[in-house]
Amino acid sequence: MLCTDCQSGYHAPYDRFERMAANPEVPSFLMRCKHCGALWNETSGVPELLTRTHARGLYTRARI
Ligand SMILES: [Zn+2]
């Protein structure tokens, strides 16, 4: 279940997220909501909600 904030998207307050991994060459960042555990892919474009499987594929070295 997504928390109320994640249900409406990736937005402030950003301190609810912790950075789990990064792909500096893209660049992109794997962010995890501390409230509900949702995984978000933060890029230069629109942030994307990721499944755990998708996140593991994008961030192969992340411990998720
Ligand atoms: Zn959340």
PDB file of N, CA and C and ligand atoms in Angstrom:
ATOM      1  N   MET A   1       0.842  -1.207   0.000  1.00  0.00           N
ATOM      2  CA  MET A   1       0.000   0.000   0.000  1.00  0.00           C
ATOM      3  C   MET A   1       0.876   1.256   0.000  1.00  0.00           C
ATOM      4  N   LEU A   2       0.548   2.157  -0.892  1.00  0.00           N
ATOM      5  CA  LEU A   2       1.265   3.427  -0.923  1.00  0.00           C
ATOM      6  C   LEU A   2       0.710   4.343   0.157  1.00  0.00           C
ATOM      7  N   CYS A   3       1.600   5.145   0.743  1.00  0.00           N
ATOM      8  CA  CYS A   3       1.128   6.154   1.691  1.00  0.00           C
ATOM      9  C   CYS A   3       0.402   7.267   0.906  1.00  0.00           C
ATOM     10  N   THR A   4      -0.271   8.111   1.630  1.00  0.00           N
ATOM     11  CA  THR A   4      -1.074   9.153   0.988  1.00  0.00           C
ATOM     12  C   THR A   4      -0.224  10.036   0.087  1.00  0.00           C
ATOM     13  N   ASP A   5       0.988  10.354   0.542  1.00  0.00           N
ATOM     14  CA  ASP A   5       1.862  11.215  -0.260  1.00  0.00           C
ATOM     15  C   ASP A   5       2.265  10.538  -1.558  1.00  0.00           C
ATOM     16  N   CYS A   6       2.638   9.253  -1.491  1.00  0.00           N
ATOM     17  CA  CYS A   6       3.077   8.557  -2.704  1.00  0.00           C
ATOM     18  C   CYS A   6       1.910   8.317  -3.662  1.00  0.00           C
ATOM     19  N   GLN A   7       0.709   8.182  -3.132  1.00  0.00           N
ATOM     20  CA  GLN A   7      -0.449   7.996  -4.012  1.00  0.00           C
ATOM     21  C   GLN A   7      -0.634   9.190  -4.938  1.00  0.00           C
ATOM     22  N   SER A   8      -0.228  10.369  -4.480  1.00  0.00           N
ATOM     23  CA  SER A   8      -0.387  11.547  -5.338  1.00  0.00           C
ATOM     24  C   SER A   8       0.907  11.882  -6.065  1.00  0.00           C
ATOM     25  N   GLY A   9       1.948  11.041  -5.924  1.00  0.00           N
ATOM     26  CA  GLY A   9       3.132  11.227  -6.747  1.00  0.00           C
ATOM     27  C   GLY A   9       4.396  11.491  -5.949  1.00  0.00           C
ATOM     28  N   TYR A  10       5.447  11.758  -6.713  1.00  0.00           N
ATOM     29  CA  TYR A  10       6.765  12.026  -6.124  1.00  0.00           C
ATOM     30  C   TYR A  10       6.884  13.525  -5.935  1.00  0.00           C
ATOM     31  N   HIS A  11       6.735  13.967  -4.730  1.00  0.00           N
ATOM     32  CA  HIS A  11       6.706  15.409  -4.474  1.00  0.00           C
ATOM     33  C   HIS A  11       7.143  15.668  -3.041  1.00  0.00           C
ATOM     34  N   ALA A  12       7.265  16.920  -2.696  1.00  0.00           N
ATOM     35  CA  ALA A  12       7.635  17.321  -1.343  1.00  0.00           C
ATOM     36  C   ALA A  12       6.585  16.815  -0.351  1.00  0.00           C
ATOM     37  N   PRO A  13       6.900  16.531   0.890  1.00  0.00           N
ATOM     38  CA  PRO A  13       8.234  16.698   1.501  1.00  0.00           C
ATOM     39  C   PRO A  13       9.203  15.600   1.097  1.00  0.00           C
ATOM     40  N   TYR A  14      10.357  16.004   0.537  1.00  0.00           N
ATOM     41  CA  TYR A  14      11.326  15.042   0.037  1.00  0.00           C
ATOM     42  C   TYR A  14      12.107  14.358   1.152  1.00  0.00           C
ATOM     43  N   ASP A  15      12.005  14.869   2.373  1.00  0.00           N
ATOM     44  CA  ASP A  15      12.735  14.202   3.450  1.00  0.00           C
ATOM     45  C   ASP A  15      12.085  12.872   3.819  1.00  0.00           C
ATOM     46  N   ARG A  16      10.958  12.546   3.176  1.00  0.00           N
ATOM     47  CA  ARG A  16      10.398  11.214   3.413  1.00  0.00           C
ATOM     48  C   ARG A  16      11.111  10.141   2.590  1.00  0.00           C
ATOM     49  N   PHE A  17      11.996  10.560   1.711  1.00  0.00           N
ATOM     50  CA  PHE A  17      12.723   9.612   0.867  1.00  0.00           C
ATOM     51  C   PHE A  17      14.150   9.418   1.349  1.00  0.00           C
ATOM     52  N   GLU A  18      14.633   8.184   1.206  1.00  0.00           N
ATOM     53  CA  GLU A  18      16.057   7.931   1.369  1.00  0.00           C
ATOM     54  C   GLU A  18      16.604   7.396   0.059  1.00  0.00           C
ATOM     55  N   ARG A  19      17.843   7.777  -0.233  1.00  0.00           N
ATOM     56  CA  ARG A  19      18.468   7.344  -1.476  1.00  0.00           C
ATOM     57  C   ARG A  19      19.048   5.940  -1.285  1.00  0.00           C
ATOM     58  N   MET A  20      18.599   5.017  -2.125  1.00  0.00           N
ATOM     59  CA  MET A  20      19.037   3.631  -2.009  1.00  0.00           C
ATOM     60  C   MET A  20      20.206   3.322  -2.940  1.00  0.00           C
ATOM     61  N   ALA A  21      20.235   3.981  -4.093  1.00  0.00           N
ATOM     62  CA  ALA A  21      21.253   3.690  -5.096  1.00  0.00           C
ATOM     63  C   ALA A  21      21.258   4.808  -6.123  1.00  0.00           C
ATOM     64  N   ALA A  22      22.310   4.815  -6.934  1.00  0.00           N
ATOM     65  CA  ALA A  22      22.423   5.817  -7.988  1.00  0.00           C
ATOM     66  C   ALA A  22      23.063   5.192  -9.217  1.00  0.00           C
ATOM     67  N   ASN A  23      22.662   5.697 -10.358  1.00  0.00           N
ATOM     68  CA  ASN A  23      23.333   5.370 -11.618  1.00  0.00           C
ATOM     69  C   ASN A  23      23.902   6.686 -12.156  1.00  0.00           C
ATOM     70  N   PRO A  24      25.151   6.999 -11.769  1.00  0.00           N
ATOM     71  CA  PRO A  24      25.708   8.322 -12.087  1.00  0.00           C
ATOM     72  C   PRO A  24      25.800   8.590 -13.582  1.00  0.00           C
ATOM     73  N   GLU A  25      25.901   7.546 -14.386  1.00  0.00           N
ATOM     74  CA  GLU A  25      26.064   7.763 -15.819  1.00  0.00           C
ATOM     75  C   GLU A  25      24.768   8.195 -16.490  1.00  0.00           C
ATOM     76  N   VAL A  26      23.608   7.986 -15.848  1.00  0.00           N
ATOM     77  CA  VAL A  26      22.330   8.364 -16.503  1.00  0.00           C
ATOM     78  C   VAL A  26      22.089   9.873 -16.452  1.00  0.00           C
ATOM     79  N   PRO A  27      22.100  10.607 -15.346  1.00  0.00           N
ATOM     80  CA  PRO A  27      22.057  10.082 -13.981  1.00  0.00           C
ATOM     81  C   PRO A  27      20.628   9.791 -13.531  1.00  0.00           C
ATOM     82  N   SER A  28      20.523   8.858 -12.589  1.00  0.00           N
ATOM     83  CA  SER A  28      19.239   8.578 -11.963  1.00  0.00           C
ATOM     84  C   SER A  28      19.494   8.089 -10.549  1.00  0.00           C
ATOM     85  N   PHE A  29      18.461   8.195  -9.751  1.00  0.00           N
ATOM     86  CA  PHE A  29      18.586   7.844  -8.340  1.00  0.00           C
ATOM     87  C   PHE A  29      17.402   7.003  -7.918  1.00  0.00           C
ATOM     88  N   LEU A  30      17.692   5.958  -7.175  1.00  0.00           N
ATOM     89  CA  LEU A  30      16.634   5.124  -6.627  1.00  0.00           C
ATOM     90  C   LEU A  30      16.304   5.641  -5.235  1.00  0.00           C
ATOM     91  N   MET A  31      15.075   6.096  -5.085  1.00  0.00           N
ATOM     92  CA  MET A  31      14.647   6.692  -3.831  1.00  0.00           C
ATOM     93  C   MET A  31      13.560   5.818  -3.205  1.00  0.00           C
ATOM     94  N   ARG A  32      13.615   5.674  -1.891  1.00  0.00           N
ATOM     95  CA  ARG A  32      12.650   4.841  -1.181  1.00  0.00           C
ATOM     96  C   ARG A  32      11.918   5.688  -0.150  1.00  0.00           C
ATOM     97  N   CYS A  33      10.602   5.570  -0.175  1.00  0.00           N
ATOM     98  CA  CYS A  33       9.791   6.301   0.804  1.00  0.00           C
ATOM     99  C   CYS A  33       9.922   5.617   2.158  1.00  0.00           C
ATOM    100  N   LYS A  34      10.252   6.394   3.182  1.00  0.00           N
ATOM    101  CA  LYS A  34      10.415   5.832   4.523  1.00  0.00           C
ATOM    102  C   LYS A  34       9.067   5.460   5.126  1.00  0.00           C
ATOM    103  N   HIS A  35       7.994   6.013   4.599  1.00  0.00           N
ATOM    104  CA  HIS A  35       6.663   5.752   5.165  1.00  0.00           C
ATOM    105  C   HIS A  35       6.087   4.439   4.659  1.00  0.00           C
ATOM    106  N   CYS A  36       6.158   4.220   3.355  1.00  0.00           N
ATOM    107  CA  CYS A  36       5.460   3.062   2.783  1.00  0.00           C
ATOM    108  C   CYS A  36       6.389   2.123   2.023  1.00  0.00           C
ATOM    109  N   GLY A  37       7.657   2.512   1.834  1.00  0.00           N
ATOM    110  CA  GLY A  37       8.594   1.636   1.139  1.00  0.00           C
ATOM    111  C   GLY A  37       8.507   1.703  -0.378  1.00  0.00           C
ATOM    112  N   ALA A  38       7.701   2.617  -0.893  1.00  0.00           N
ATOM    113  CA  ALA A  38       7.599   2.751  -2.349  1.00  0.00           C
ATOM    114  C   ALA A  38       8.962   3.119  -2.936  1.00  0.00           C
ATOM    115  N   LEU A  39       9.263   2.567  -4.108  1.00  0.00           N
ATOM    116  CA  LEU A  39      10.528   2.826  -4.788  1.00  0.00           C
ATOM    117  C   LEU A  39      10.267   3.740  -5.975  1.00  0.00           C
ATOM    118  N   TRP A  40      11.021   4.828  -6.034  1.00  0.00           N
ATOM    119  CA  TRP A  40      10.855   5.820  -7.104  1.00  0.00           C
ATOM    120  C   TRP A  40      12.167   5.980  -7.840  1.00  0.00           C
ATOM    121  N   ASN A  41      12.057   6.115  -9.146  1.00  0.00           N
ATOM    122  CA  ASN A  41      13.226   6.383  -9.966  1.00  0.00           C
ATOM    123  C   ASN A  41      13.247   7.870 -10.276  1.00  0.00           C
ATOM    124  N   GLU A  42      14.238   8.555  -9.713  1.00  0.00           N
ATOM    125  CA  GLU A  42      14.351   9.996  -9.925  1.00  0.00           C
ATOM    126  C   GLU A  42      15.350  10.238 -11.041  1.00  0.00           C
ATOM    127  N   THR A  43      14.884  10.852 -12.117  1.00  0.00           N
ATOM    128  CA  THR A  43      15.729  11.153 -13.266  1.00  0.00           C
ATOM    129  C   THR A  43      15.534  12.618 -13.629  1.00  0.00           C
ATOM    130  N   SER A  44      16.101  13.009 -14.764  1.00  0.00           N
ATOM    131  CA  SER A  44      15.885  14.382 -15.217  1.00  0.00           C
ATOM    132  C   SER A  44      14.459  14.563 -15.730  1.00  0.00           C
ATOM    133  N   GLY A  45      13.757  13.470 -16.012  1.00  0.00           N
ATOM    134  CA  GLY A  45      12.382  13.541 -16.489  1.00  0.00           C
ATOM    135  C   GLY A  45      11.385  13.333 -15.358  1.00  0.00           C
ATOM    136  N   VAL A  46      10.244  12.782 -15.702  1.00  0.00           N
ATOM    137  CA  VAL A  46       9.183  12.564 -14.717  1.00  0.00           C
ATOM    138  C   VAL A  46       9.563  11.376 -13.824  1.00  0.00           C
ATOM    139  N   PRO A  47       9.522  11.534 -12.514  1.00  0.00           N
ATOM    140  CA  PRO A  47       9.838  10.427 -11.611  1.00  0.00           C
ATOM    141  C   PRO A  47       8.876   9.260 -11.828  1.00  0.00           C
ATOM    142  N   GLU A  48       9.416   8.058 -11.724  1.00  0.00           N
ATOM    143  CA  GLU A  48       8.644   6.864 -12.050  1.00  0.00           C
ATOM    144  C   GLU A  48       8.568   5.960 -10.827  1.00  0.00           C
ATOM    145  N   LEU A  49       7.371   5.495 -10.530  1.00  0.00           N
ATOM    146  CA  LEU A  49       7.174   4.519  -9.465  1.00  0.00           C
ATOM    147  C   LEU A  49       7.607   3.153  -9.982  1.00  0.00           C
ATOM    148  N   LEU A  50       8.488   2.487  -9.247  1.00  0.00           N
ATOM    149  CA  LEU A  50       9.066   1.227  -9.699  1.00  0.00           C
ATOM    150  C   LEU A  50       8.557   0.061  -8.858  1.00  0.00           C
ATOM    151  N   THR A  51       8.403  -1.085  -9.501  1.00  0.00           N
ATOM    152  CA  THR A  51       8.251  -2.315  -8.737  1.00  0.00           C
ATOM    153  C   THR A  51       9.641  -2.718  -8.237  1.00  0.00           C
ATOM    154  N   ARG A  52       9.688  -3.586  -7.228  1.00  0.00           N
ATOM    155  CA  ARG A  52      10.963  -4.032  -6.704  1.00  0.00           C
ATOM    156  C   ARG A  52      11.773  -4.757  -7.787  1.00  0.00           C
ATOM    157  N   THR A  53      11.082  -5.554  -8.599  1.00  0.00           N
ATOM    158  CA  THR A  53      11.754  -6.274  -9.678  1.00  0.00           C
ATOM    159  C   THR A  53      12.377  -5.310 -10.678  1.00  0.00           C
ATOM    160  N   HIS A  54      11.606  -4.308 -11.056  1.00  0.00           N
ATOM    161  CA  HIS A  54      12.109  -3.304 -11.992  1.00  0.00           C
ATOM    162  C   HIS A  54      13.298  -2.555 -11.385  1.00  0.00           C
ATOM    163  N   ALA A  55      13.193  -2.192 -10.117  1.00  0.00           N
ATOM    164  CA  ALA A  55      14.267  -1.455  -9.457  1.00  0.00           C
ATOM    165  C   ALA A  55      15.540  -2.285  -9.405  1.00  0.00           C
ATOM    166  N   ARG A  56      15.395  -3.566  -9.129  1.00  0.00           N
ATOM    167  CA  ARG A  56      16.576  -4.443  -9.077  1.00  0.00           C
ATOM    168  C   ARG A  56      17.226  -4.550 -10.447  1.00  0.00           C
ATOM    169  N   GLY A  57      16.420  -4.511 -11.504  1.00  0.00           N
ATOM    170  CA  GLY A  57      16.969  -4.569 -12.849  1.00  0.00           C
ATOM    171  C   GLY A  57      17.737  -3.310 -13.210  1.00  0.00           C
ATOM    172  N   LEU A  58      17.236  -2.163 -12.728  1.00  0.00           N
ATOM    173  CA  LEU A  58      17.884  -0.892 -13.049  1.00  0.00           C
ATOM    174  C   LEU A  58      19.109  -0.652 -12.179  1.00  0.00           C
ATOM    175  N   TYR A  59      19.020  -1.088 -10.926  1.00  0.00           N
ATOM    176  CA  TYR A  59      20.105  -0.847  -9.961  1.00  0.00           C
ATOM    177  C   TYR A  59      20.590  -2.200  -9.455  1.00  0.00           C
ATOM    178  N   THR A  60      21.443  -2.815 -10.264  1.00  0.00           N
ATOM    179  CA  THR A  60      21.807  -4.202  -9.991  1.00  0.00           C
ATOM    180  C   THR A  60      22.608  -4.352  -8.709  1.00  0.00           C
ATOM    181  N   ARG A  61      23.251  -3.273  -8.268  1.00  0.00           N
ATOM    182  CA  ARG A  61      24.072  -3.392  -7.059  1.00  0.00           C
ATOM    183  C   ARG A  61      23.338  -2.951  -5.799  1.00  0.00           C
ATOM    184  N   ALA A  62      22.113  -2.481  -5.970  1.00  0.00           N
ATOM    185  CA  ALA A  62      21.363  -2.010  -4.803  1.00  0.00           C
ATOM    186  C   ALA A  62      20.868  -3.193  -3.968  1.00  0.00           C
ATOM    187  N   ARG A  63      20.828  -3.003  -2.682  1.00  0.00           N
ATOM    188  CA  ARG A  63      20.316  -4.044  -1.786  1.00  0.00           C
ATOM    189  C   ARG A  63      18.858  -3.732  -1.478  1.00  0.00           C
ATOM    190  N   ILE A  64      17.996  -4.202  -2.370  1.00  0.00           N
ATOM    191  CA  ILE A  64      16.568  -3.923  -2.226  1.00  0.00           C
ATOM    192  C   ILE A  64      15.760  -5.200  -2.387  1.00  0.00           C
TER     193      ILE A  64
HETATM  194 ZN    ZN B   1       5.193   6.688   0.535  1.00  0.00          ZN
END
